[in-house]
mmCIF file of C-alpha atoms in Angstrom:
data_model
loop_
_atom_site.group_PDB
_atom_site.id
_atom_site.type_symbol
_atom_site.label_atom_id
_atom_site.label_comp_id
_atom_site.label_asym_id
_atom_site.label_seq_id
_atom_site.Cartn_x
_atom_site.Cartn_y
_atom_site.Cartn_z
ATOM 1 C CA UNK V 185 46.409 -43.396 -28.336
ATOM 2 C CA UNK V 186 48.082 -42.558 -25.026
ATOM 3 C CA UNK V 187 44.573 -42.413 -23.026
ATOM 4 C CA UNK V 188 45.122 -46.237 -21.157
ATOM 5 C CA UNK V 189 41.550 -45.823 -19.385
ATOM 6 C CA UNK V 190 38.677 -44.049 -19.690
ATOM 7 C CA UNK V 191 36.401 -43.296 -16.437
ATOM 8 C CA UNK V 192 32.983 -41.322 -16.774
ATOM 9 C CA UNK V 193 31.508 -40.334 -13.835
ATOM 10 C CA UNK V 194 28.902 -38.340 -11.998
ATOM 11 C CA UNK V 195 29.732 -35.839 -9.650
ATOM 12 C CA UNK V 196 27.589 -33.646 -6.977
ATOM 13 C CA UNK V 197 26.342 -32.844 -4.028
ATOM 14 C CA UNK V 198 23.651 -34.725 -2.082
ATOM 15 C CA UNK V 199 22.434 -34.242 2.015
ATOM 16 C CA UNK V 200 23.150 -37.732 3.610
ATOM 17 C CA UNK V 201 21.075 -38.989 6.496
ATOM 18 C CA UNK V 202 20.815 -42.178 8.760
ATOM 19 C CA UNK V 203 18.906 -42.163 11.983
ATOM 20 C CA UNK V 204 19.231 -38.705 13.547
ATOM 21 C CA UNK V 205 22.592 -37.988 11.888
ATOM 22 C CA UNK V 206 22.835 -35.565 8.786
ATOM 23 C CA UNK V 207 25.753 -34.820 6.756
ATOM 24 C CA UNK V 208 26.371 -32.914 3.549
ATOM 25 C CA UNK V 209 28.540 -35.332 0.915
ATOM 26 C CA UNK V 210 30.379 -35.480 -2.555
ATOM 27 C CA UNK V 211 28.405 -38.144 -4.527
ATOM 28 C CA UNK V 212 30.477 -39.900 -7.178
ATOM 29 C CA UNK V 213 28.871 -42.074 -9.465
ATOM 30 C CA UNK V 214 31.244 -44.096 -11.669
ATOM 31 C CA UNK V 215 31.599 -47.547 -13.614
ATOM 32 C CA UNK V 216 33.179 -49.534 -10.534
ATOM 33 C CA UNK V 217 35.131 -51.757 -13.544
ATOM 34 C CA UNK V 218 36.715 -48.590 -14.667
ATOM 35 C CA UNK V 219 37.163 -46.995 -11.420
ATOM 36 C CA UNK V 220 39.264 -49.993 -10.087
ATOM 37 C CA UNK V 221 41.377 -49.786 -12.862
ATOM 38 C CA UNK V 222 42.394 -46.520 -12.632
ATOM 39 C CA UNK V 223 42.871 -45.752 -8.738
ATOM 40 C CA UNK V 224 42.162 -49.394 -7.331
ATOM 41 C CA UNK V 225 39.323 -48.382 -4.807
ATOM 42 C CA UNK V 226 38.498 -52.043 -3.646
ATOM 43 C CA UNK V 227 42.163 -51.885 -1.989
ATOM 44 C CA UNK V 228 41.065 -48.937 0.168
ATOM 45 C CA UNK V 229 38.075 -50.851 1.491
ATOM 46 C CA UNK V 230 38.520 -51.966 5.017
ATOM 47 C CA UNK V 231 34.733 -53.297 5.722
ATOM 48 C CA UNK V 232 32.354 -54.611 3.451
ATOM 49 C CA UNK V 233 32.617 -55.730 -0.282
ATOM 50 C CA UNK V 234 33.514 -53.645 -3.813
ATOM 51 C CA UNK V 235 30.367 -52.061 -6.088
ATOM 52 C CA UNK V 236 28.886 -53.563 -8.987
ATOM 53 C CA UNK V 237 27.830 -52.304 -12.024
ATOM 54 C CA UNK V 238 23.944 -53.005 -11.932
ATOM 55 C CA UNK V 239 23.047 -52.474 -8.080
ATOM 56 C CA UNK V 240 21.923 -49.563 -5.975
ATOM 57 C CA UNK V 241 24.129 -49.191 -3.414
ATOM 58 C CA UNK V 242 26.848 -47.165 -2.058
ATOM 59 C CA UNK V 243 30.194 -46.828 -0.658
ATOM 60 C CA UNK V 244 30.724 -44.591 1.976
ATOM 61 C CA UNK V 245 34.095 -43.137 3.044
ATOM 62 C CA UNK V 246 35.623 -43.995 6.936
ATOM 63 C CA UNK V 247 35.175 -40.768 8.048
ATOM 64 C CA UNK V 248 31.569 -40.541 6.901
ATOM 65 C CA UNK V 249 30.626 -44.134 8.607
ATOM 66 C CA UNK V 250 32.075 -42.918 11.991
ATOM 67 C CA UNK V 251 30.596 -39.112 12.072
ATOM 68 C CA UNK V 252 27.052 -41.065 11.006
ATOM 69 C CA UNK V 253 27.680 -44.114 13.450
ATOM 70 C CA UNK V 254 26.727 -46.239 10.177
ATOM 71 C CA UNK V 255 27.926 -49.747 9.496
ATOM 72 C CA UNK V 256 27.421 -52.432 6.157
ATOM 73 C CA UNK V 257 24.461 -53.219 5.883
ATOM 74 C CA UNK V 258 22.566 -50.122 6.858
ATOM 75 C CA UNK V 259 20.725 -48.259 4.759
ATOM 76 C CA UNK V 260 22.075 -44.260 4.162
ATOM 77 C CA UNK V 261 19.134 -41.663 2.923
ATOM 78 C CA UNK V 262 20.243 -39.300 0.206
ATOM 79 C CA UNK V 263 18.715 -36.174 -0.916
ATOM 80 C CA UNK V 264 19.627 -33.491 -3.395
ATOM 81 C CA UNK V 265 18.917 -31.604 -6.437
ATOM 82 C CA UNK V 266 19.018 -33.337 -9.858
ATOM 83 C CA UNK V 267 19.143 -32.901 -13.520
ATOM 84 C CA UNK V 268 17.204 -29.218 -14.301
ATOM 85 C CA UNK V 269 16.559 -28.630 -11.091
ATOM 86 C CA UNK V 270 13.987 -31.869 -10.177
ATOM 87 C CA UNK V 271 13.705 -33.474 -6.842
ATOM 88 C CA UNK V 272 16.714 -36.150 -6.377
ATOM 89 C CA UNK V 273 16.182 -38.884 -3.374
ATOM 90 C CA UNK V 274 17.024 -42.253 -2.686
ATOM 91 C CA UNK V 275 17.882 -45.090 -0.190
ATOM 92 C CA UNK V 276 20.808 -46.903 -0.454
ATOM 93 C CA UNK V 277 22.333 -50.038 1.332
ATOM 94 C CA UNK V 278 26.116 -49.612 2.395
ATOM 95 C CA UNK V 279 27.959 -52.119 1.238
ATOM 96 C CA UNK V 280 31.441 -51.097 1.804
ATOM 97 C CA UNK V 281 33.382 -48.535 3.887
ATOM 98 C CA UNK V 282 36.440 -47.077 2.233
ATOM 99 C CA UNK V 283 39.448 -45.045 3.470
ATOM 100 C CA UNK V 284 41.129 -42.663 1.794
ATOM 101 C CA UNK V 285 44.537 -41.129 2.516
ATOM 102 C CA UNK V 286 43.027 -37.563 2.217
ATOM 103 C CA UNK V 287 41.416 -37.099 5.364
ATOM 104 C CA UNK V 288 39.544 -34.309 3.507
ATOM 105 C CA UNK V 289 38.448 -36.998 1.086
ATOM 106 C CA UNK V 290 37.419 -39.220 3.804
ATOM 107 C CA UNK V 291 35.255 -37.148 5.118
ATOM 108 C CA UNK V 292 32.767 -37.059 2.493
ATOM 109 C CA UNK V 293 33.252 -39.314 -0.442
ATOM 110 C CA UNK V 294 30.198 -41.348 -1.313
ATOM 111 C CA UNK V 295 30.229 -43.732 -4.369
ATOM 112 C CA UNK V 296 27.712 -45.474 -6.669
ATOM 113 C CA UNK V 297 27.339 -47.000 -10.011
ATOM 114 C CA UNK V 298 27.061 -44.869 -12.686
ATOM 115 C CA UNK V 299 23.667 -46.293 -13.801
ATOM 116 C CA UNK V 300 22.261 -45.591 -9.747
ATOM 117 C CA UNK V 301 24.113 -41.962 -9.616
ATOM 118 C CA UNK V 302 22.377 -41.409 -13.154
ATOM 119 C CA UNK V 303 18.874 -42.268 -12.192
ATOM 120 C CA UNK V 304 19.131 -40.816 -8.799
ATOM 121 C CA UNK V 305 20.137 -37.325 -10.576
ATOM 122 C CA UNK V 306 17.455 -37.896 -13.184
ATOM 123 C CA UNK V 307 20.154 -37.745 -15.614
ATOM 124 C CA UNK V 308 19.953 -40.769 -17.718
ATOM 125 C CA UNK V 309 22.534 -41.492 -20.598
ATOM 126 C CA UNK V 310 24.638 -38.026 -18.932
ATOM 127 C CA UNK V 311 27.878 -37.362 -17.036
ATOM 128 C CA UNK V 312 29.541 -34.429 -15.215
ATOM 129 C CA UNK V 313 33.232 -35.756 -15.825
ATOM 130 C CA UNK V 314 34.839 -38.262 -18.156
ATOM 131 C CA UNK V 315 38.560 -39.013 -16.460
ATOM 132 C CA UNK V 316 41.299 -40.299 -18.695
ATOM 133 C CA UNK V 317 44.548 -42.236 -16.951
ATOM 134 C CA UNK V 318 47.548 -41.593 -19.210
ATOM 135 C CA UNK V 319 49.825 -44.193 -20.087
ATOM 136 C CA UNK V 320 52.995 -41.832 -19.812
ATOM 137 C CA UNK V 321 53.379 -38.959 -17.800
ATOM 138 C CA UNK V 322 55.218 -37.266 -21.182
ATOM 139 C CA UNK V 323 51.949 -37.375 -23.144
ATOM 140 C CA UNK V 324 50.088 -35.373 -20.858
ATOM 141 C CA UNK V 325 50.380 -32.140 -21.754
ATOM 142 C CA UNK V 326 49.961 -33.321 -25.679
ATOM 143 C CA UNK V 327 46.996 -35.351 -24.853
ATOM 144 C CA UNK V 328 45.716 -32.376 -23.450
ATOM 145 C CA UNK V 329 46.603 -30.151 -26.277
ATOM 146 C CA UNK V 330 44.927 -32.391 -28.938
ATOM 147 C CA UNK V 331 41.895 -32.539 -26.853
ATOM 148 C CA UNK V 332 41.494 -29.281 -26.883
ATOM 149 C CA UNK V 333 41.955 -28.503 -30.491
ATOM 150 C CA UNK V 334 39.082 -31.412 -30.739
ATOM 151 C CA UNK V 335 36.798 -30.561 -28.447
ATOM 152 C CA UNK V 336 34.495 -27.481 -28.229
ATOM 153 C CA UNK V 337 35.535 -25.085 -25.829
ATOM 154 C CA UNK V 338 31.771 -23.826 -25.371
ATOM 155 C CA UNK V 339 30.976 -27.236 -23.916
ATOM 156 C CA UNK V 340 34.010 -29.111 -22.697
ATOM 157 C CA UNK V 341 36.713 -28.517 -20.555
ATOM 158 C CA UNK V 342 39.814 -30.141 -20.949
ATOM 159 C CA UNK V 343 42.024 -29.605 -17.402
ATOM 160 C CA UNK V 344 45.107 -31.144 -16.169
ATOM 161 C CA UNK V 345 44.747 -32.318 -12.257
ATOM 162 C CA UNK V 346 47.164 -29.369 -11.811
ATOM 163 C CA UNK V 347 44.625 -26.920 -13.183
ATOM 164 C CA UNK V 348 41.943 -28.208 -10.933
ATOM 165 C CA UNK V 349 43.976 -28.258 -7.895
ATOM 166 C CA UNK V 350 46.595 -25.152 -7.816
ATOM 167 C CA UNK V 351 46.326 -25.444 -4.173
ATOM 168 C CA UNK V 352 48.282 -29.072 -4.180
ATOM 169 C CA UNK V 353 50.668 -27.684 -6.688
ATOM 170 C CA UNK V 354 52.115 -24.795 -4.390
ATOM 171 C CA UNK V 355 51.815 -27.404 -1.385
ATOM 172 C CA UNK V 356 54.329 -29.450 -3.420
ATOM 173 C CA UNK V 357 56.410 -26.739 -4.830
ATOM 174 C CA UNK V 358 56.391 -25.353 -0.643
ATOM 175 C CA UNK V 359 57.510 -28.528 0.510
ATOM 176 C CA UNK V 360 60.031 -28.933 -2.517
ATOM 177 C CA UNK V 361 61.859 -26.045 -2.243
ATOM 178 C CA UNK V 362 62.508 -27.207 1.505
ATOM 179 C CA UNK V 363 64.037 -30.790 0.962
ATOM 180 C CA UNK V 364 66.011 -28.980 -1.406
ATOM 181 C CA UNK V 365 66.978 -26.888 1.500
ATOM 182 C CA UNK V 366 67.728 -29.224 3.579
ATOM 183 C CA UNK V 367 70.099 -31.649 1.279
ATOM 184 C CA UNK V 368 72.169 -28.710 0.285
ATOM 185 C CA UNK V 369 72.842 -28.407 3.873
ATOM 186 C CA UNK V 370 73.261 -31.994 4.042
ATOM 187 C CA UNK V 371 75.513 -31.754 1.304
ATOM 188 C CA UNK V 372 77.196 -28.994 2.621
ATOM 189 C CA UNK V 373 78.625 -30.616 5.626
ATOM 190 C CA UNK V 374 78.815 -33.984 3.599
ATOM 191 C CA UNK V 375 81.661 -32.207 1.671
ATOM 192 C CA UNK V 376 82.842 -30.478 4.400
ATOM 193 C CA UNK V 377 83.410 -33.780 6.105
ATOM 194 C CA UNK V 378 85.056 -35.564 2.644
ATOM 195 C CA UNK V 379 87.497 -32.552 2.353
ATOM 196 C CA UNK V 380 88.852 -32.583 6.210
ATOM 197 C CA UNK V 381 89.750 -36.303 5.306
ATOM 198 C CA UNK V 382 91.514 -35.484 2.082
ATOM 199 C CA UNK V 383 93.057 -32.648 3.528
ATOM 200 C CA UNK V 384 94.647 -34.708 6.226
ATOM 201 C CA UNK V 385 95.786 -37.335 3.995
ATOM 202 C CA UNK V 386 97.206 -34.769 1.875
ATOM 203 C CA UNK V 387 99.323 -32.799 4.490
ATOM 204 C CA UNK V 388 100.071 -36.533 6.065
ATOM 205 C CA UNK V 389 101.587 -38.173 3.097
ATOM 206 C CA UNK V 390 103.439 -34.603 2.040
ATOM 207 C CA UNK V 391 106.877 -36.262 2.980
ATOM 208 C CA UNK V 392 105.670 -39.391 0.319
ATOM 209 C CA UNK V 393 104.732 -37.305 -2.333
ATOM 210 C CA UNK V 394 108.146 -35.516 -2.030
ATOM 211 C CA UNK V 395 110.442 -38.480 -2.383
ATOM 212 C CA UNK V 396 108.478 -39.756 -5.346
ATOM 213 C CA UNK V 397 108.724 -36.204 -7.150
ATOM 214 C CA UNK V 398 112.509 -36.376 -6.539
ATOM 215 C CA UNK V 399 113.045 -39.873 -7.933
ATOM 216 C CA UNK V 400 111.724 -38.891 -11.151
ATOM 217 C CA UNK V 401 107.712 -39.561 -10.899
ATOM 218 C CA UNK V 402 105.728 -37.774 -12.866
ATOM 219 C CA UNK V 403 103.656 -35.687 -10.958
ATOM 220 C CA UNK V 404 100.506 -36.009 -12.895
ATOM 221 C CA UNK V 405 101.226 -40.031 -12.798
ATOM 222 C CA UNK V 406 100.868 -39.134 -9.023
ATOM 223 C CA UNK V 407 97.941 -37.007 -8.755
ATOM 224 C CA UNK V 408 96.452 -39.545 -10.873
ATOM 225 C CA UNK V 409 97.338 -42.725 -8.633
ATOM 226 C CA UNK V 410 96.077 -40.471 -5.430
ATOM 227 C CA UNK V 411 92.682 -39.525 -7.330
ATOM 228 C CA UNK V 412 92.060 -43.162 -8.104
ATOM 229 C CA UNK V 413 92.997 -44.127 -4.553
ATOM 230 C CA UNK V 414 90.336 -41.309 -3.212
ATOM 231 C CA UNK V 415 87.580 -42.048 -5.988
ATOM 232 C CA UNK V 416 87.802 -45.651 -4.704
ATOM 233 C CA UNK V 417 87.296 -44.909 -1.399
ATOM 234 C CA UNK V 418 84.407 -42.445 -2.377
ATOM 235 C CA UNK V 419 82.637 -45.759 -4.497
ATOM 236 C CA UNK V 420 83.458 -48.299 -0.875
ATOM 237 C CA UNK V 421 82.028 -45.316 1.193
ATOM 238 C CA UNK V 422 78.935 -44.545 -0.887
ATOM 239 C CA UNK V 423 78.172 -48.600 -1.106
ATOM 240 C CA UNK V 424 78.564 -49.160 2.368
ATOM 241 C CA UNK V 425 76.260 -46.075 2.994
ATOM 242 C CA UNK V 426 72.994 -47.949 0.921
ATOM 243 C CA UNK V 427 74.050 -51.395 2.917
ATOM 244 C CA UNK V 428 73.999 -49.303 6.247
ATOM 245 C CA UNK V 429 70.912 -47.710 5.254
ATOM 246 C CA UNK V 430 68.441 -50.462 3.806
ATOM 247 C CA UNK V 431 67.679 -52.624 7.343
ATOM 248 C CA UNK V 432 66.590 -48.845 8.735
ATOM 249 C CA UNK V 433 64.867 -47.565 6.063
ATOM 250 C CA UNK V 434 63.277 -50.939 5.069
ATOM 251 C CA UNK V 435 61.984 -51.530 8.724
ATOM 252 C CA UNK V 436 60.107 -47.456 8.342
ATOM 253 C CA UNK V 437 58.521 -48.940 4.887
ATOM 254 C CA UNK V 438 57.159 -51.689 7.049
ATOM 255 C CA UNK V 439 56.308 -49.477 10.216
ATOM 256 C CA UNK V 440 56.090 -45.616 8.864
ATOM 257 C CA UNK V 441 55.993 -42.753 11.119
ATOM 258 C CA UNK V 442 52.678 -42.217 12.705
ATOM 259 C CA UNK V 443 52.198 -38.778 13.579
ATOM 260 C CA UNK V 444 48.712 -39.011 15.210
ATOM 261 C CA UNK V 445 49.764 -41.403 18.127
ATOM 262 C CA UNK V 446 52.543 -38.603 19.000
ATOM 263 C CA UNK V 447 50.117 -35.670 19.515
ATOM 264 C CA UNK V 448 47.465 -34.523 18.191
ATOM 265 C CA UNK V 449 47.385 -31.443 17.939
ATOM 266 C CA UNK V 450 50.185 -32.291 14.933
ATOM 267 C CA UNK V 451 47.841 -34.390 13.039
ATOM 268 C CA UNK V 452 45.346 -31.605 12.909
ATOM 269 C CA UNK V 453 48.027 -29.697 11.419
ATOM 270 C CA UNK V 454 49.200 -32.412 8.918
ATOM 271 C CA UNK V 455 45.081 -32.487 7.966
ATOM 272 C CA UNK V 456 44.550 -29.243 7.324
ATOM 273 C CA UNK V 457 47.296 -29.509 4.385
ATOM 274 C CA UNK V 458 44.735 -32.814 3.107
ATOM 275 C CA UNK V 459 46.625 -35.850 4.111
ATOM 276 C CA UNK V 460 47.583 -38.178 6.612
ATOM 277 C CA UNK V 461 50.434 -37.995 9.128
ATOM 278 C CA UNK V 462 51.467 -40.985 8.614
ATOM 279 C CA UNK V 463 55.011 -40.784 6.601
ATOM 280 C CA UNK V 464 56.257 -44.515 4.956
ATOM 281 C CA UNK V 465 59.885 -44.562 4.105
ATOM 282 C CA UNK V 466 60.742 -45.358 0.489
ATOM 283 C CA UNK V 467 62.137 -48.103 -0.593
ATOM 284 C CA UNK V 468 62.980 -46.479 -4.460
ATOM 285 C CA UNK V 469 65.984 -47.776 -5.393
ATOM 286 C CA UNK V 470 66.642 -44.237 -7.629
ATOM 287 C CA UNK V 471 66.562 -42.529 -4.133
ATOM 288 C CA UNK V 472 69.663 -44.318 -2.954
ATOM 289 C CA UNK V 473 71.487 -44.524 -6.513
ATOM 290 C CA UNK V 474 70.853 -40.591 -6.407
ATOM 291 C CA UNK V 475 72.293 -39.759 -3.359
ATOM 292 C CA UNK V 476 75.242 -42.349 -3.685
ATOM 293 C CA UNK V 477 75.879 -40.962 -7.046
ATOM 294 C CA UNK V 478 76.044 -36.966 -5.264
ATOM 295 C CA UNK V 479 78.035 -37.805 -2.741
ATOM 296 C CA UNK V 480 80.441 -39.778 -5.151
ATOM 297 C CA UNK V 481 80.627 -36.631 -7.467
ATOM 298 C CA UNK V 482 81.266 -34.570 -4.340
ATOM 299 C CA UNK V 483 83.984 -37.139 -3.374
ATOM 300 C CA UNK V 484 85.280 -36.663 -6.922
ATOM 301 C CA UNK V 485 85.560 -32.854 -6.591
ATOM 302 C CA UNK V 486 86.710 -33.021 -3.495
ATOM 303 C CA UNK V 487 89.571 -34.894 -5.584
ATOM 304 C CA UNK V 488 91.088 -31.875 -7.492
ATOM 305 C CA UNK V 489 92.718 -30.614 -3.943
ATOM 306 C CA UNK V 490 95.781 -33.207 -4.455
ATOM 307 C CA UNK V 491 96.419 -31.851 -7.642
ATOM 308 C CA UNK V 492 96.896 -28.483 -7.085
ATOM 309 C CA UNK V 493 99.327 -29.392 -3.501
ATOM 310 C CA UNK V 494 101.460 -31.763 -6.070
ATOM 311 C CA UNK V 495 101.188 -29.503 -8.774
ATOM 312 C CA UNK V 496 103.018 -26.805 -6.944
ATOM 313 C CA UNK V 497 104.639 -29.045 -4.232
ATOM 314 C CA UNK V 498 108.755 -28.559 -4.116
ATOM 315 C CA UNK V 499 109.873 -32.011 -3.601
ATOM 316 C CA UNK V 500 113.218 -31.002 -1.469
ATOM 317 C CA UNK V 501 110.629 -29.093 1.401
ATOM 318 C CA UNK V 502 108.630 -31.616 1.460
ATOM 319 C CA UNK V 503 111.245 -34.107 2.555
ATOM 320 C CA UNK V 504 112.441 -31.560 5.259
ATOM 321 C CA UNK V 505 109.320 -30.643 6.490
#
């Protein structure tokens, strides 16, 4: 029930040629109906027009088009084993050019209908791959699980896109592990900085807090009138830090960082991880209720030190000194 779409596909290898380029490829053959409902290829095309279901005809990744010096319109020779090992060839026009944000991926992608990719292979009526989009990332791993227990295991193979890419996973864990790093030390001076405030307050108003004790306030009615007074502070400072914020991080969401104009010898590096340097701010509005909400609880915390200086304060040396 949780499967929202269901994509079979076609995948293998073919040797592409045009003129007196050659290039090994990835040959994808897939329902283009399907496809674009699952990971919206028509919005990555940025020449040329979408597939349909019931032509022969390709579309080639940006990378692919520029190493071939191929354009719409041309035709692209492909060659490669098919079904039980027979002879697989075939000319195809290029109708569109696609870009991917892996620049591994754009390298080497070629797509075509299901019913083209099927005949080309000699593989009528068969697919290599049948992907399913999940409604809810929660129902994954049940989804899984049920397929599993449905399926035979001596002909299918029911993987996760972690299991089929570990390589991505530990990428992601990596990189992870240092944000987390980095906002603890963030944080760290963050609270640093909230504390030297309080603490100054504090010692300043010592003389206050003195003469109130004396006149008969209670000092937890005190501590609790100075924690409001700080906690509303914390709330102005936290909302004036998203206001601050948005016109900055809102004009990187419309112009993000691009890495291969600064040098680039730095977007080889960012390629050889499999994606673009090119780094969009988010405009996520859990991002900014996250951090507000941290910094409020460290604000909060930070809090406690007026209770324990009026919990132990002695009114008549505070007035003196």
């Amino acid at each position: 029930p949780s499967v929202q779409t269901l994509v079979p596909r076609i995948e293998s290898f073919a040797l592409a040629a045009y003129g007196h380029f050659t290039k090994g490829v990835l040959v994808v053959g897939t329902v283009p109906e399907r496809e674009e409902s699952m990971t919206q290829l028509s919005e990555k095309i940025v020449s040329g027009n979408y597939l349909e279901e019931n032509e022969a005809a390709v579309l080639i990744a940006e990378g692919i088009a520029s190493k071939m010096k191929i354009a719409v319109g041309d035709t692209l020779v492909l060659i490669s084993q098919g079904y039980h090992g027979v002879n697989a060839a075939g000319k195809y026009p290029v109708k569109g050019i696609v870009k991917f944000g892996s620049p591994e991926l754009n390298k080497q992608l070629v797509y075509l209908p299901l019913k083209a990719a099927q005949y080309f292979y000699g593989a009528e009526n068969l697919v290599t791959t049948v992907a399913l989009d999940i409604d809810q990332r929660d129902e994954v791993q049940a989804t899984v699980g049920t397929l599993k227990s449905q399926l035979p295991a001596e002909d299918f193979e029911v993987m996760m896109w972690q299991d089929m890419m570990p390589e991505l996973v530990e990428a992601r864990e990596l990189d992870t592990a240092g944000n987390y790093i980095i906002l603890l030390i963030l944080y760290v001076i963050i609270a640093f900085g909230i504390f030297g405030t309080i603490l100054m307050m504090t010692k300043e108003r010592q003389y206050e807090f003195g003469v109130l004790i004396a006149i008969g306030m209670s000092r937890w009615k005190l501590f609790f009138t100075v924690w409001i007074e700080i906690i509303f502070l914390g709330f102005l400072g936290a909302l004036a830090g998203i206001l601050a914020s948005l016109p900055i991080v809102y004009y990187f969401y419309l112009n993000p960082l691009d890495f291969s104009q600064m040098s680039e010898g730095l977007s080889s590096a960012y390629e050889k991880f499999g994606f673009e340097p090119i780094f969009p701010a988010s405009m996520d509005w859990e991002i900014f209720f996250n951090q507000a909400l941290f910094v409020f609880l460290i604000t909060s915390l930070m809090a406690l030190y007026p209770f324990f200086k009026i919990m132990n304060l002695q009114p008549i040396q505070a007035m003196r000194g």
